[in-house]
Backbone as ProteinMPNN parsed JSONL, in Angstrom:
{"seq_chain_A": "MTVLWAALGAGALYALVALAFNVPLAASGVFNFAQPQFMMIGGFLAYEGFRWGLPVAVTLLICMAAGALIGYVEERVAIRPFEQNTTSRDALVTTVGAAVVLQGIAYVIWGTTPKVVPLPGASVTLDVLGGRLGVLDLVLIVLAVVGCVAFAAVSKYTRWGLANRAATINAEASQLRGINVRQVRSRAFILAGALAGGVGPIVAAQITASVELGNNLLVLG", "coords_chain_A": {"N_chain_A": [[-21.119, 6.15, 1.733], [-19.798, 5.678, 4.088], [-20.231, 2.979, 4.617], [-18.893, 1.92, 2.437], [-16.208, 2.709, 2.946], [-15.776, 1.248, 5.297], [-15.989, -1.328, 4.28], [-13.806, -1.363, 2.532], [-11.759, -1.152, 4.4], [-12.033, -3.598, 5.775], [-11.555, -5.339, 3.633], [-8.911, -4.642, 3.093], [-7.657, -5.6, 5.367], [-7.978, -8.395, 5.041], [-6.505, -8.66, 2.741], [-3.941, -8.12, 3.659], [-3.538, -10.323, 5.294], [-3.55, -12.302, 3.323], [-1.29, -11.448, 1.918], [0.693, -11.941, 3.815], [0.56, -14.705, 3.749], [1.566, -15.159, 1.189], [4.253, -14.351, 1.1], [6.071, -16.318, 2.39], [5.16, -18.439, 0.835], [5.997, -17.869, -1.742], [8.7, -18.286, -1.524], [9.115, -20.853, -0.569], [7.164, -22.573, -1.447], [5.284, -23.575, 0.219], [2.171, -23.473, 1.809], [1.496, -21.62, 4.539], [-0.274, -22.45, 7.17], [-0.195, -21.505, 9.732], [0.209, -18.804, 9.717], [-1.798, -16.677, 10.226], [-1.977, -16.962, 12.972], [0.212, -15.661, 13.935], [-0.553, -13.018, 13.857], [-2.515, -13.105, 15.794], [-0.946, -13.636, 18.102], [0.568, -11.298, 18.046], [-1.44, -9.441, 18.585], [-2.15, -10.091, 21.243], [0.301, -9.585, 22.514], [0.465, -6.856, 22.095], [-1.663, -6.034, 23.671], [-0.6, -6.65, 26.21], [1.633, -4.961, 26.158], [0.521, -2.335, 26.05], [-0.872, -2.451, 28.387], [1.147, -2.385, 30.209], [2.017, 0.12, 29.816], [3.774, 0.779, 27.731], [5.324, 2.657, 25.055], [3.722, 3.253, 21.845], [5.315, 2.772, 19.533], [7.389, 1.18, 20.556], [5.937, -1.038, 21.447], [4.884, -2.013, 19.013], [7.272, -2.705, 17.72], [8.142, -4.762, 19.391], [6.115, -6.63, 18.914], [6.552, -7.135, 16.181], [9.151, -8.181, 16.285], [8.699, -10.475, 17.817], [6.994, -11.872, 16.082], [8.751, -12.284, 13.923], [10.659, -13.92, 15.142], [9.11, -16.187, 15.824], [8.409, -16.983, 13.235], [10.938, -17.698, 12.257], [11.606, -19.849, 13.965], [9.539, -21.628, 13.335], [10.109, -22.186, 10.64], [12.559, -23.516, 10.912], [11.847, -25.739, 12.464], [9.414, -26.845, 11.497], [9.45, -26.746, 8.706], [12.038, -26.987, 7.488], [12.941, -29.7, 7.974], [11.68, -31.012, 5.886], [12.842, -30.167, 3.584], [13.784, -31.318, 1.265], [11.586, -31.84, -0.144], [9.626, -29.616, -0.196], [7.083, -28.988, -1.013], [5.48, -30.974, -0.237], [2.761, -32.821, 1.283], [3.371, -33.396, 3.856], [4.941, -31.267, 4.911], [3.017, -29.302, 4.748], [1.1, -30.169, 6.569], [2.538, -29.935, 8.943], [2.582, -27.195, 9.316], [-0.026, -26.734, 10.005], [-0.008, -28.039, 12.434], [1.765, -26.331, 13.779], [0.169, -24.06, 13.933], [-1.835, -24.951, 15.68], [-0.304, -25.361, 17.968], [0.567, -22.719, 18.573], [-1.894, -21.508, 19.058], [-2.659, -22.967, 21.273], [-0.688, -22.208, 23.132], [-1.336, -19.5, 23.421], [-3.849, -19.803, 24.554], [-3.225, -20.969, 27.034], [-1.766, -18.901, 28.256], [-3.332, -16.507, 28.036], [-5.997, -17.251, 28.15], [-9.531, -17.713, 27.337], [-11.018, -15.439, 27.252], [-11.771, -12.584, 25.397], [-9.501, -9.884, 24.743], [-9.379, -6.398, 25.06], [-7.669, -4.212, 23.016], [-6.143, -1.297, 23.59], [-5.331, 0.589, 21.401], [-3.9, 3.668, 20.596], [-5.87, 6.167, 19.05], [-7.675, 4.447, 17.936], [-10.43, 4.816, 18.017], [-10.865, 7.072, 16.553], [-12.301, 8.892, 13.888], [-12.513, 9.977, 10.458], [-13.814, 12.485, 8.232], [-14.425, 11.716, 5.08], [-15.006, 12.263, 1.763], [-17.742, 12.481, 2.207], [-18.32, 10.387, 3.892], [-17.724, 8.436, 6.897], [-14.564, 7.571, 7.917], [-12.637, 5.328, 9.591], [-9.619, 5.761, 11.457], [-7.947, 3.538, 11.835], [-8.897, 1.88, 9.809], [-8.059, 3.362, 7.616], [-5.289, 3.178, 7.964], [-4.948, 0.417, 7.568], [-5.764, 0.174, 4.878], [-3.809, 1.714, 3.565], [-1.491, 0.284, 4.293], [-2.048, -2.186, 3.057], [-2.109, -1.541, 0.297], [0.484, -0.428, -0.123], [2.044, -2.565, 0.805], [1.362, -4.713, -0.948], [2.105, -3.691, -3.475], [4.818, -3.281, -3.009], [5.663, -5.916, -2.487], [5.176, -7.155, -4.942], [6.934, -5.702, -6.576], [9.419, -6.265, -5.38], [9.522, -9.032, -5.761], [9.78, -9.248, -8.517], [11.87, -7.583, -9.379], [14.161, -7.555, -7.769], [17.2, -9.073, -6.516], [16.854, -10.749, -4.351], [14.106, -11.324, -4.487], [13.933, -12.61, -6.971], [15.549, -14.77, -6.389], [13.961, -16.049, -4.506], [11.803, -16.929, -6.103], [13.133, -18.597, -7.868], [14.137, -20.545, -6.108], [11.785, -21.76, -5.327], [10.775, -22.812, -7.712], [12.818, -24.557, -8.653], [14.754, -25.973, -6.511], [17.185, -27.409, -6.394], [18.558, -26.74, -8.778], [18.805, -24.024, -8.292], [20.536, -23.967, -6.116], [22.827, -24.901, -7.357], [23.405, -22.734, -8.877], [24.375, -21.02, -7.056], [22.643, -19.981, -5.131], [21.622, -19.623, -1.841], [19.454, -21.63, -0.682], [18.289, -22.406, 1.746], [18.715, -20.162, 3.347], [17.274, -18.231, 1.94], [14.624, -19.168, 2.209], [14.372, -19.116, 4.992], [14.625, -16.37, 5.551], [12.341, -15.444, 4.289], [10.259, -16.525, 5.854], [10.827, -15.233, 8.246], [10.431, -12.548, 7.513], [7.691, -12.603, 6.79], [6.625, -13.306, 9.247], [7.31, -11.075, 10.819], [5.809, -9.112, 9.501], [3.158, -10.041, 9.913], [3.089, -10.063, 12.724], [3.402, -7.337, 13.257], [1.09, -6.243, 12.162], [-0.815, -7.39, 13.701], [-1.501, -5.983, 16.224], [-3.064, -3.839, 15.215], [-5.186, -5.153, 14.009], [-6.246, -6.503, 16.231], [-7.014, -4.339, 17.753], [-9.27, -3.531, 16.467], [-10.922, -5.789, 16.396], [-10.657, -7.123, 18.792], [-8.396, -9.019, 20.825], [-8.154, -12.454, 20.707], [-8.158, -16.026, 21.252], [-9.265, -17.231, 19.096], [-8.871, -15.582, 16.985], [-6.87, -15.944, 14.998], [-7.811, -18.258, 13.642], [-10.209, -17.291, 12.596], [-9.285, -15.361, 10.801], [-7.885, -16.943, 9.046], [-9.533, -18.383, 7.16], [-10.864, -16.264, 5.894], [-8.719, -14.748, 4.939]], "CA_chain_A": [[-19.657, 6.123, 1.71], [-19.312, 5.095, 5.336], [-20.218, 1.527, 4.427], [-17.834, 1.628, 1.476], [-14.918, 2.808, 3.638], [-15.669, 0.11, 6.215], [-15.736, -2.515, 3.461], [-12.422, -1.284, 2.063], [-10.905, -1.459, 5.541], [-12.088, -5.043, 5.997], [-10.865, -5.968, 2.516], [-7.478, -4.407, 3.264], [-7.208, -6.539, 6.4], [-7.861, -9.729, 4.45], [-5.407, -8.592, 1.781], [-2.697, -8.216, 4.416], [-3.408, -11.732, 5.677], [-3.153, -13.01, 2.103], [0.094, -11.063, 1.631], [1.531, -12.69, 4.749], [0.613, -16.071, 3.222], [2.303, -15.237, -0.072], [5.695, -14.13, 1.263], [6.761, -17.615, 2.486], [4.747, -19.324, -0.256], [6.83, -17.574, -2.914], [10.074, -18.732, -1.311], [9.217, -22.256, -0.171], [6.132, -23.398, -2.059], [4.441, -24.12, 1.28], [1.137, -22.593, 2.342], [1.691, -21.649, 5.984], [-1.545, -22.303, 7.866], [0.012, -20.856, 11.031], [0.496, -17.378, 9.547], [-2.702, -15.782, 10.964], [-1.742, -17.051, 14.411], [1.211, -14.647, 14.277], [-1.331, -11.807, 14.134], [-3.146, -13.328, 17.093], [0.094, -13.434, 19.117], [0.876, -9.874, 18.031], [-2.529, -8.751, 19.263], [-2.023, -10.303, 22.679], [1.491, -8.868, 22.989], [0.103, -5.433, 22.134], [-2.482, -5.876, 24.879], [0.307, -6.62, 27.357], [2.468, -3.774, 26.058], [-0.246, -1.155, 26.432], [-1.229, -2.608, 29.798], [2.331, -1.988, 30.974], [2.314, 1.519, 29.54], [4.852, 0.963, 26.767], [4.976, 3.499, 23.898], [3.179, 2.523, 20.694], [6.406, 2.329, 18.665], [8.087, 0.07, 21.22], [5.023, -2.183, 21.429], [4.843, -2.557, 17.652], [8.569, -3.342, 17.458], [8.142, -6.034, 20.119], [5.229, -7.544, 18.184], [7.232, -7.531, 14.945], [10.28, -9.041, 16.641], [8.146, -11.765, 18.225], [6.531, -12.546, 14.872], [9.929, -12.719, 13.167], [11.256, -15.048, 15.863], [8.239, -17.348, 15.648], [8.573, -17.421, 11.858], [12.234, -18.379, 12.131], [11.524, -21.143, 14.648], [8.659, -22.505, 12.56], [10.83, -22.64, 9.447], [13.579, -24.485, 11.309], [11.28, -26.951, 13.066], [8.29, -27.425, 10.763], [9.637, -26.734, 7.257], [13.363, -27.435, 7.056], [13.076, -31.163, 7.895], [11.096, -31.509, 4.641], [13.358, -29.292, 2.542], [13.98, -32.051, 0.019], [10.302, -31.852, -0.859], [8.878, -28.648, 0.601], [5.701, -28.871, -1.447], [4.794, -32.19, 0.181], [1.688, -32.661, 2.251], [3.968, -33.475, 5.195], [5.282, -29.91, 5.337], [1.767, -28.56, 4.899], [0.476, -30.606, 7.811], [3.288, -29.409, 10.082], [2.177, -25.808, 9.565], [-1.276, -26.836, 10.752], [0.414, -28.349, 13.794], [2.323, -25.112, 14.364], [-0.969, -23.185, 14.252], [-2.476, -25.487, 16.877], [0.601, -25.108, 19.096], [0.51, -21.295, 18.894], [-3.189, -21.238, 19.664], [-2.633, -23.57, 22.602], [0.13, -21.35, 23.993], [-2.14, -18.312, 23.718], [-4.922, -20.211, 25.462], [-2.654, -21.175, 28.362], [-1.307, -17.632, 28.814], [-4.348, -15.456, 28.088], [-7.343, -17.778, 28.339], [-10.489, -17.588, 26.235], [-11.705, -14.15, 27.301], [-11.177, -11.601, 24.482], [-8.841, -8.738, 25.363], [-9.487, -5.141, 24.318], [-6.348, -3.609, 22.795], [-6.382, 0.157, 23.527], [-4.4, 1.259, 20.497], [-4.242, 5.088, 20.468], [-6.471, 6.564, 17.785], [-8.55, 3.396, 17.408], [-11.815, 5.283, 17.928], [-10.906, 8.317, 15.79], [-12.809, 8.768, 12.525], [-12.328, 11.142, 9.597], [-14.868, 12.719, 7.254], [-13.79, 11.616, 3.757], [-15.947, 12.122, 0.644], [-19.097, 12.345, 2.692], [-18.477, 9.21, 4.747], [-16.832, 8.357, 8.037], [-13.486, 6.603, 7.719], [-11.856, 5.12, 10.798], [-8.173, 5.9, 11.274], [-7.366, 2.202, 11.683], [-9.238, 1.422, 8.457], [-7.157, 4.07, 6.709], [-3.963, 2.567, 8.111], [-4.983, -0.903, 6.922], [-5.827, 0.371, 3.428], [-2.484, 2.163, 3.118], [-0.557, -0.835, 4.44], [-2.348, -3.206, 2.054], [-1.679, -1.061, -1.02], [1.945, -0.322, -0.132], [2.614, -3.902, 0.965], [1.178, -5.523, -2.163], [2.938, -3.117, -4.54], [6.217, -3.544, -2.659], [5.937, -7.342, -2.65], [5.238, -7.431, -6.381], [8.162, -5.112, -7.11], [10.568, -7.021, -4.857], [9.517, -10.366, -6.373], [10.114, -9.198, -9.939], [12.991, -6.725, -9.779], [15.317, -7.61, -6.876], [17.903, -10.358, -6.508], [16.239, -11.609, -3.333], [12.829, -11.779, -5.002], [14.183, -13.593, -8.029], [16.066, -15.971, -5.73], [12.784, -16.716, -3.93], [11.047, -17.607, -7.16], [13.977, -19.673, -8.386], [14.196, -21.607, -5.108], [10.497, -22.454, -5.326], [10.621, -23.553, -8.965], [13.784, -25.659, -8.698], [15.708, -25.715, -5.436], [18.491, -27.999, -6.704], [19.206, -25.901, -9.79], [19.125, -22.745, -7.653], [21.744, -24.175, -5.32], [23.953, -25.013, -8.281], [23.684, -21.379, -9.366], [24.932, -20.234, -5.962], [21.618, -19.433, -4.246], [21.483, -20.31, -0.558], [18.017, -21.874, -0.609], [17.873, -22.398, 3.155], [18.7, -18.778, 3.81], [16.175, -17.552, 1.261], [13.378, -19.591, 2.835], [14.356, -18.646, 6.367], [14.362, -14.933, 5.54], [10.94, -15.236, 3.902], [9.419, -16.8, 7.019], [11.087, -14.163, 9.211], [9.765, -11.347, 7.016], [6.243, -12.79, 6.903], [6.309, -13.277, 10.669], [7.375, -9.682, 11.271], [4.656, -8.424, 8.918], [1.938, -10.454, 10.614], [3.175, -9.605, 14.107], [3.204, -5.898, 13.295], [-0.304, -5.922, 11.825], [-1.654, -7.957, 14.751], [-2.099, -4.999, 17.138], [-4.093, -3.053, 14.529], [-6.337, -6.042, 13.853], [-6.819, -6.76, 17.546], [-7.654, -3.11, 18.226], [-10.588, -3.445, 15.84], [-11.741, -6.983, 16.617], [-10.223, -7.635, 20.093], [-7.462, -10.143, 20.783], [-8.735, -13.685, 21.244], [-7.481, -17.228, 20.759], [-9.905, -17.612, 17.833], [-8.609, -14.568, 15.979], [-6.117, -16.524, 13.875], [-8.681, -19.156, 12.872], [-11.178, -16.478, 11.852], [-8.584, -14.703, 9.704], [-7.352, -17.949, 8.128], [-10.476, -18.652, 6.072], [-11.129, -15.026, 5.171], [-7.496, -14.374, 4.204]], "C_chain_A": [[-19.08, 5.518, 2.989], [-19.204, 3.581, 5.226], [-19.094, 1.126, 3.476], [-16.454, 1.674, 2.135], [-14.704, 1.63, 4.585], [-15.353, -1.18, 5.455], [-14.304, -2.534, 2.935], [-11.442, -1.597, 3.189], [-10.862, -2.948, 5.823], [-11.355, -5.784, 4.882], [-9.36, -5.806, 2.615], [-6.895, -5.351, 4.308], [-6.998, -7.925, 5.815], [-6.728, -9.775, 3.421], [-4.058, -8.715, 2.483], [-2.46, -9.644, 4.903], [-2.94, -12.552, 4.476], [-1.706, -12.701, 1.725], [1.053, -11.821, 2.535], [1.626, -14.16, 4.347], [1.588, -16.165, 2.048], [3.807, -15.071, 0.079], [6.437, -15.46, 1.429], [6.392, -18.577, 1.369], [5.629, -19.121, -1.479], [8.232, -18.127, -2.766], [10.203, -20.22, -1.019], [8.215, -23.163, -0.872], [5.181, -24.004, -1.046], [3.438, -23.074, 1.739], [1.168, -22.72, 3.855], [0.375, -21.384, 6.717], [-1.402, -21.579, 9.199], [0.144, -19.344, 10.921], [-0.478, -16.461, 10.293], [-2.513, -15.845, 12.476], [-0.678, -16.057, 14.863], [0.517, -13.326, 14.601], [-2.011, -11.916, 15.491], [-2.15, -13.093, 18.228], [0.462, -11.953, 19.203], [-0.184, -9.065, 18.748], [-2.437, -8.891, 20.775], [-0.803, -9.577, 23.253], [1.235, -7.366, 23.056], [-0.751, -5.14, 23.365], [-1.6, -5.776, 26.118], [1.16, -5.352, 27.347], [1.751, -2.515, 26.501], [-0.661, -1.233, 27.899], [-0.08, -2.17, 30.701], [2.766, -0.568, 30.661], [3.458, 1.761, 28.572], [4.41, 1.883, 25.628], [4.507, 2.646, 22.725], [4.295, 1.953, 19.822], [7.134, 1.124, 19.257], [7.226, -1.192, 21.187], [4.977, -2.834, 20.049], [6.146, -3.265, 17.3], [8.659, -4.696, 18.162], [7.283, -7.063, 19.389], [5.886, -8.042, 16.9], [8.389, -8.477, 15.236], [9.803, -10.428, 17.047], [7.662, -12.558, 17.014], [7.686, -13.073, 14.044], [10.572, -13.936, 13.819], [10.427, -16.313, 15.695], [8.344, -17.892, 14.225], [9.862, -18.178, 11.644], [12.182, -19.77, 12.761], [10.657, -22.112, 13.857], [9.369, -23.046, 11.331], [11.853, -23.712, 9.8], [12.974, -25.806, 11.754], [10.253, -27.64, 12.162], [8.52, -27.548, 9.262], [10.964, -27.36, 6.84], [13.532, -28.949, 7.034], [12.536, -31.763, 6.599], [11.645, -30.742, 3.436], [13.632, -30.01, 1.226], [12.707, -32.114, -0.811], [9.343, -30.911, -0.134], [7.457, -28.417, 0.116], [4.882, -30.086, -1.024], [3.691, -31.881, 1.173], [2.223, -32.744, 3.673], [4.28, -32.08, 5.719], [4.027, -29.078, 5.559], [1.106, -28.901, 6.227], [1.221, -30.047, 9.017], [2.952, -27.95, 10.349], [0.839, -25.763, 10.291], [-0.964, -27.142, 12.217], [0.98, -27.133, 14.502], [1.215, -24.149, 14.761], [-1.66, -23.64, 15.531], [-1.626, -25.218, 18.112], [0.525, -23.645, 19.531], [-0.809, -20.931, 19.562], [-3.246, -21.799, 21.083], [-1.821, -22.739, 23.583], [-0.647, -20.101, 24.397], [-3.256, -18.642, 24.708], [-4.413, -20.358, 26.893], [-2.305, -19.835, 29.025], [-2.453, -16.651, 29.034], [-5.781, -15.947, 28.259], [-8.253, -17.498, 27.146], [-11.222, -16.246, 26.222], [-11.036, -13.154, 26.355], [-10.611, -10.4, 25.236], [-8.988, -7.509, 24.461], [-8.104, -4.509, 24.228], [-6.535, -2.104, 22.608], [-5.354, 0.888, 22.668], [-4.802, 2.723, 20.346], [-4.781, 5.421, 19.073], [-7.451, 5.564, 17.218], [-9.982, 3.875, 17.207], [-11.961, 6.558, 17.103], [-11.418, 8.047, 14.376], [-12.589, 10.077, 11.775], [-13.504, 11.263, 8.636], [-14.23, 12.775, 5.871], [-14.855, 11.354, 2.699], [-17.371, 11.842, 1.122], [-19.365, 11.131, 3.556], [-17.475, 9.24, 5.879], [-15.837, 7.221, 7.833], [-12.674, 6.513, 8.998], [-10.369, 5.223, 10.504], [-7.511, 4.542, 11.072], [-7.684, 1.604, 10.317], [-8.32, 2.075, 7.432], [-5.755, 3.48, 6.765], [-3.907, 1.22, 7.403], [-4.988, -0.773, 5.399], [-4.46, 0.777, 2.876], [-1.471, 1.022, 3.19], [-0.78, -1.897, 3.365], [-1.849, -2.785, 0.672], [-0.155, -1.037, -1.11], [2.584, -1.708, -0.061], [2.516, -4.742, -0.298], [2.04, -5.009, -3.312], [4.406, -3.421, -4.273], [6.568, -5.013, -2.875], [6.056, -7.71, -4.125], [6.538, -6.904, -6.983], [9.39, -5.893, -6.665], [10.667, -8.381, -5.543], [10.031, -10.348, -7.808], [11.447, -8.532, -10.24], [14.191, -6.754, -8.837], [15.941, -9.004, -6.901], [17.261, -11.312, -5.506], [14.91, -12.165, -3.827], [12.984, -12.834, -6.086], [14.731, -14.89, -7.446], [14.933, -16.755, -5.081], [12.051, -17.548, -4.977], [11.835, -18.788, -7.716], [14.018, -20.848, -7.415], [12.907, -22.407, -5.067], [10.342, -23.33, -6.563], [11.539, -24.77, -9.013], [14.893, -25.392, -7.702], [17.102, -26.229, -5.782], [19.246, -27.15, -7.721], [19.616, -24.554, -9.198], [20.392, -22.859, -6.826], [22.982, -24.269, -6.211], [24.353, -23.65, -8.849], [24.164, -20.453, -8.25], [23.921, -19.62, -5.022], [21.544, -20.274, -2.973], [19.989, -20.489, -0.279], [17.52, -21.829, 0.831], [17.74, -20.975, 3.677], [17.546, -17.995, 3.208], [14.848, -17.894, 1.939], [13.267, -19.058, 4.262], [14.027, -17.156, 6.437], [12.909, -14.634, 5.18], [10.009, -15.472, 5.082], [9.608, -15.733, 8.094], [10.35, -12.893, 8.795], [8.249, -11.453, 7.163], [5.803, -12.744, 8.36], [6.308, -11.864, 11.223], [6.19, -8.881, 10.751], [3.383, -8.753, 9.687], [1.943, -9.972, 12.057], [2.923, -8.121, 14.239], [1.775, -5.477, 13.001], [-1.253, -6.396, 12.929], [-2.278, -6.951, 15.701], [-3.215, -4.173, 16.496], [-5.364, -3.878, 14.374], [-7.036, -6.241, 15.188], [-7.516, -5.526, 18.105], [-9.049, -2.949, 17.641], [-11.5, -4.592, 16.249], [-11.66, -7.498, 18.054], [-9.294, -8.835, 19.882], [-8.116, -11.352, 21.434], [-8.031, -14.876, 20.625], [-8.075, -17.697, 19.435], [-9.598, -16.642, 16.704], [-7.894, -15.144, 14.763], [-6.972, -17.419, 13.005], [-9.674, -18.369, 12.022], [-10.518, -15.82, 10.644], [-8.106, -15.694, 8.647], [-8.261, -18.133, 6.922], [-10.685, -17.406, 5.224], [-9.91, -14.606, 4.35], [-7.242, -15.276, 3.036]], "O_chain_A": [[-18.004, 4.92, 2.971], [-18.229, 2.977, 5.674], [-18.426, 0.114, 3.687], [-15.627, 0.789, 1.913], [-13.606, 1.08, 4.672], [-14.567, -2.01, 5.91], [-13.665, -3.585, 2.894], [-10.413, -2.233, 2.961], [-9.795, -3.507, 6.08], [-10.622, -6.738, 5.142], [-8.61, -6.718, 2.267], [-5.777, -5.843, 4.155], [-5.972, -8.56, 6.057], [-6.075, -10.805, 3.253], [-3.137, -9.343, 1.959], [-1.324, -10.12, 4.923], [-2.047, -13.39, 4.595], [-0.979, -13.582, 1.266], [2.1, -12.289, 2.087], [2.655, -14.797, 4.575], [2.34, -17.132, 1.931], [4.566, -15.599, -0.734], [7.367, -15.717, 0.665], [7.193, -19.431, 0.989], [5.969, -20.079, -2.173], [8.893, -18.411, -3.765], [11.276, -20.795, -1.198], [8.388, -24.382, -0.895], [4.359, -24.852, -1.395], [3.801, -21.933, 2.024], [0.9, -23.791, 4.399], [-0.04, -20.235, 6.865], [-2.392, -21.088, 9.741], [0.186, -18.662, 11.945], [-0.019, -15.527, 10.951], [-2.846, -14.895, 13.185], [-0.656, -15.651, 16.025], [0.938, -12.601, 15.502], [-2.077, -10.944, 16.245], [-2.475, -12.423, 19.208], [0.645, -11.416, 20.296], [0.136, -8.104, 19.448], [-2.626, -7.918, 21.504], [-0.868, -9.021, 24.349], [1.723, -6.685, 23.958], [-0.574, -4.113, 24.021], [-1.822, -4.922, 26.976], [1.386, -4.74, 28.391], [2.309, -1.712, 27.248], [-0.788, -0.21, 28.572], [-0.292, -1.658, 31.8], [3.776, -0.099, 31.186], [4.057, 2.837, 28.584], [3.232, 1.886, 25.27], [4.85, 1.468, 22.623], [4.238, 0.792, 19.417], [7.455, 0.17, 18.549], [7.73, -2.286, 20.928], [5.026, -4.058, 19.931], [6.128, -4.311, 16.652], [9.185, -5.659, 17.604], [7.669, -8.225, 19.26], [5.791, -9.224, 16.566], [8.588, -9.46, 14.522], [10.409, -11.434, 16.679], [7.888, -13.765, 16.923], [7.618, -14.184, 13.518], [10.981, -14.872, 13.132], [10.973, -17.389, 15.453], [8.366, -19.106, 14.02], [9.888, -19.184, 10.935], [12.648, -20.746, 12.174], [10.999, -23.287, 13.723], [9.248, -24.228, 11.011], [12.002, -24.699, 9.078], [13.516, -26.871, 11.461], [10.224, -28.867, 12.071], [7.867, -28.357, 8.602], [10.997, -28.184, 5.925], [14.214, -29.458, 6.145], [12.886, -32.888, 6.244], [10.997, -30.672, 2.392], [13.704, -29.368, 0.178], [12.735, -32.4, -2.008], [8.366, -31.355, 0.47], [6.694, -27.713, 0.777], [3.72, -30.215, -1.408], [3.68, -30.831, 1.815], [1.602, -32.221, 4.599], [3.922, -31.746, 6.848], [3.985, -28.242, 6.462], [0.61, -28.017, 6.925], [0.591, -29.716, 10.022], [3.029, -27.504, 11.494], [0.594, -24.865, 11.096], [-1.577, -26.579, 13.124], [0.714, -26.918, 15.685], [1.3, -23.494, 15.8], [-2.027, -22.817, 16.369], [-2.151, -24.887, 19.175], [0.43, -23.359, 20.724], [-0.842, -20.146, 20.509], [-3.813, -21.178, 21.982], [-2.216, -22.579, 24.738], [-0.626, -19.692, 25.557], [-3.565, -17.844, 25.593], [-5.069, -19.934, 27.844], [-2.527, -19.66, 30.223], [-2.543, -16.03, 30.093], [-6.685, -15.144, 28.49], [-7.79, -17.095, 26.079], [-11.964, -15.952, 25.285], [-9.839, -12.899, 26.493], [-11.174, -9.96, 26.238], [-8.749, -7.577, 23.255], [-7.445, -4.296, 25.246], [-7.038, -1.676, 21.569], [-4.595, 1.717, 23.172], [-5.95, 2.999, 19.997], [-4.219, 5.008, 18.059], [-8.009, 5.784, 16.143], [-10.675, 3.388, 16.315], [-13.07, 7.075, 16.966], [-11.007, 7.074, 13.743], [-12.492, 11.146, 12.379], [-14.117, 10.262, 8.268], [-13.574, 13.757, 5.524], [-15.531, 10.326, 2.742], [-18.104, 11.064, 0.511], [-20.511, 10.868, 3.918], [-16.493, 9.981, 5.831], [-16.215, 6.072, 7.609], [-12.09, 7.502, 9.441], [-9.91, 4.823, 9.434], [-6.618, 4.404, 10.236], [-6.856, 0.908, 9.73], [-7.859, 1.423, 6.494], [-5.109, 3.304, 5.733], [-2.931, 0.916, 6.717], [-4.298, -1.522, 4.708], [-4.011, 0.257, 1.856], [-0.689, 0.818, 2.262], [0.18, -2.446, 2.824], [-1.238, -3.581, -0.04], [0.425, -1.562, -2.061], [3.546, -1.993, -0.775], [3.478, -5.41, -0.678], [2.637, -5.8, -4.042], [5.151, -3.775, -5.187], [7.643, -5.327, -3.386], [6.934, -8.483, -4.51], [7.167, -7.576, -7.801], [10.292, -6.156, -7.461], [11.764, -8.835, -5.869], [10.644, -11.313, -8.264], [12.095, -8.862, -11.234], [15.163, -6.038, -9.081], [15.29, -9.985, -7.262], [17.134, -12.511, -5.759], [14.612, -13.341, -3.616], [12.256, -13.826, -6.114], [14.424, -15.977, -7.937], [14.938, -17.986, -5.101], [11.728, -18.715, -4.755], [11.272, -19.846, -7.998], [13.945, -22.005, -7.83], [12.932, -23.609, -4.8], [9.842, -24.452, -6.48], [11.111, -25.869, -9.364], [15.853, -24.681, -7.999], [18.096, -25.561, -5.495], [20.433, -26.874, -7.548], [20.657, -24.006, -9.561], [21.228, -21.955, -6.832], [24.051, -23.774, -5.856], [25.499, -23.445, -9.25], [24.34, -19.253, -8.463], [24.296, -18.804, -4.181], [21.419, -21.497, -3.035], [19.345, -19.607, 0.289], [16.455, -21.277, 1.107], [16.774, -20.634, 4.359], [16.913, -17.188, 3.89], [14.041, -17.005, 2.211], [12.204, -18.605, 4.685], [13.241, -16.729, 7.284], [12.317, -13.689, 5.699], [9.069, -14.705, 5.291], [8.652, -15.368, 8.779], [9.718, -12.238, 9.623], [7.598, -10.508, 7.607], [4.74, -12.21, 8.678], [5.427, -11.491, 11.996], [5.626, -8.062, 11.477], [2.625, -7.86, 10.065], [0.916, -9.521, 12.563], [2.307, -7.676, 15.208], [1.299, -4.471, 13.528], [-2.357, -5.872, 13.075], [-3.475, -7.04, 15.973], [-4.2, -3.842, 17.156], [-6.472, -3.381, 14.578], [-8.261, -6.16, 15.275], [-8.494, -5.643, 18.843], [-9.911, -2.309, 18.243], [-12.703, -4.402, 16.429], [-12.537, -8.25, 18.479], [-9.401, -9.56, 18.892], [-8.577, -11.282, 22.574], [-7.379, -14.749, 19.588], [-7.448, -18.482, 18.724], [-10.026, -16.864, 15.571], [-8.271, -14.861, 13.626], [-6.887, -17.364, 11.778], [-9.95, -18.729, 10.878], [-11.128, -15.73, 9.578], [-7.94, -15.329, 7.483], [-7.804, -18.047, 5.782], [-10.684, -17.472, 3.995], [-10.044, -14.164, 3.209], [-6.258, -15.095, 2.319]]}, "name": "protein", "num_of_chains": 1, "seq": "MTVLWAALGAGALYALVALAFNVPLAASGVFNFAQPQFMMIGGFLAYEGFRWGLPVAVTLLICMAAGALIGYVEERVAIRPFEQNTTSRDALVTTVGAAVVLQGIAYVIWGTTPKVVPLPGASVTLDVLGGRLGVLDLVLIVLAVVGCVAFAAVSKYTRWGLANRAATINAEASQLRGINVRQVRSRAFILAGALAGGVGPIVAAQITASVELGNNLLVLG"}
């Protein structure tokens, strides 16, 4: 059971990465290759926050805010110029460029040496059904289940979710129906950025924060 719990924790992590991919994809039709880099930045910011003695809640809020800000900037700089054809390879390539830029910034600031993120409770394990389950694995599993169910429900049953789907299918028709396509896409990138930034500290606490973290999560996610 210990191996099973560990596998579920790893699978939950990859599911969260995939969820972060799907939020902007549903609203813009663009696969954001830079999304895992938001987790990498979140991990490094958590390292700095704990190094300065900030409370866990404050550190996580800073990571989420940073992720949301980066998502907003990326949408404005890398996606919006191609809004007439957001499924084009041009927009896709710019997200790759954004990923390289974020990794380069992390390299300049933190270097190549992995940083240990001392998230409280990271080493705590629980005895569940005869196996050892790490607290962080449990958090990841809960976040993955809640996040995926919430995303599916929002996409199908809320005005914002339906507007996302409509904007992706036909942006021009959506605008004629009164949907602010730019705003819908911008909010999706902000939300995905906040999600990835908030999960980053948990991921980094398990794997360590490093400039290669985003690249490693990209393929697996």
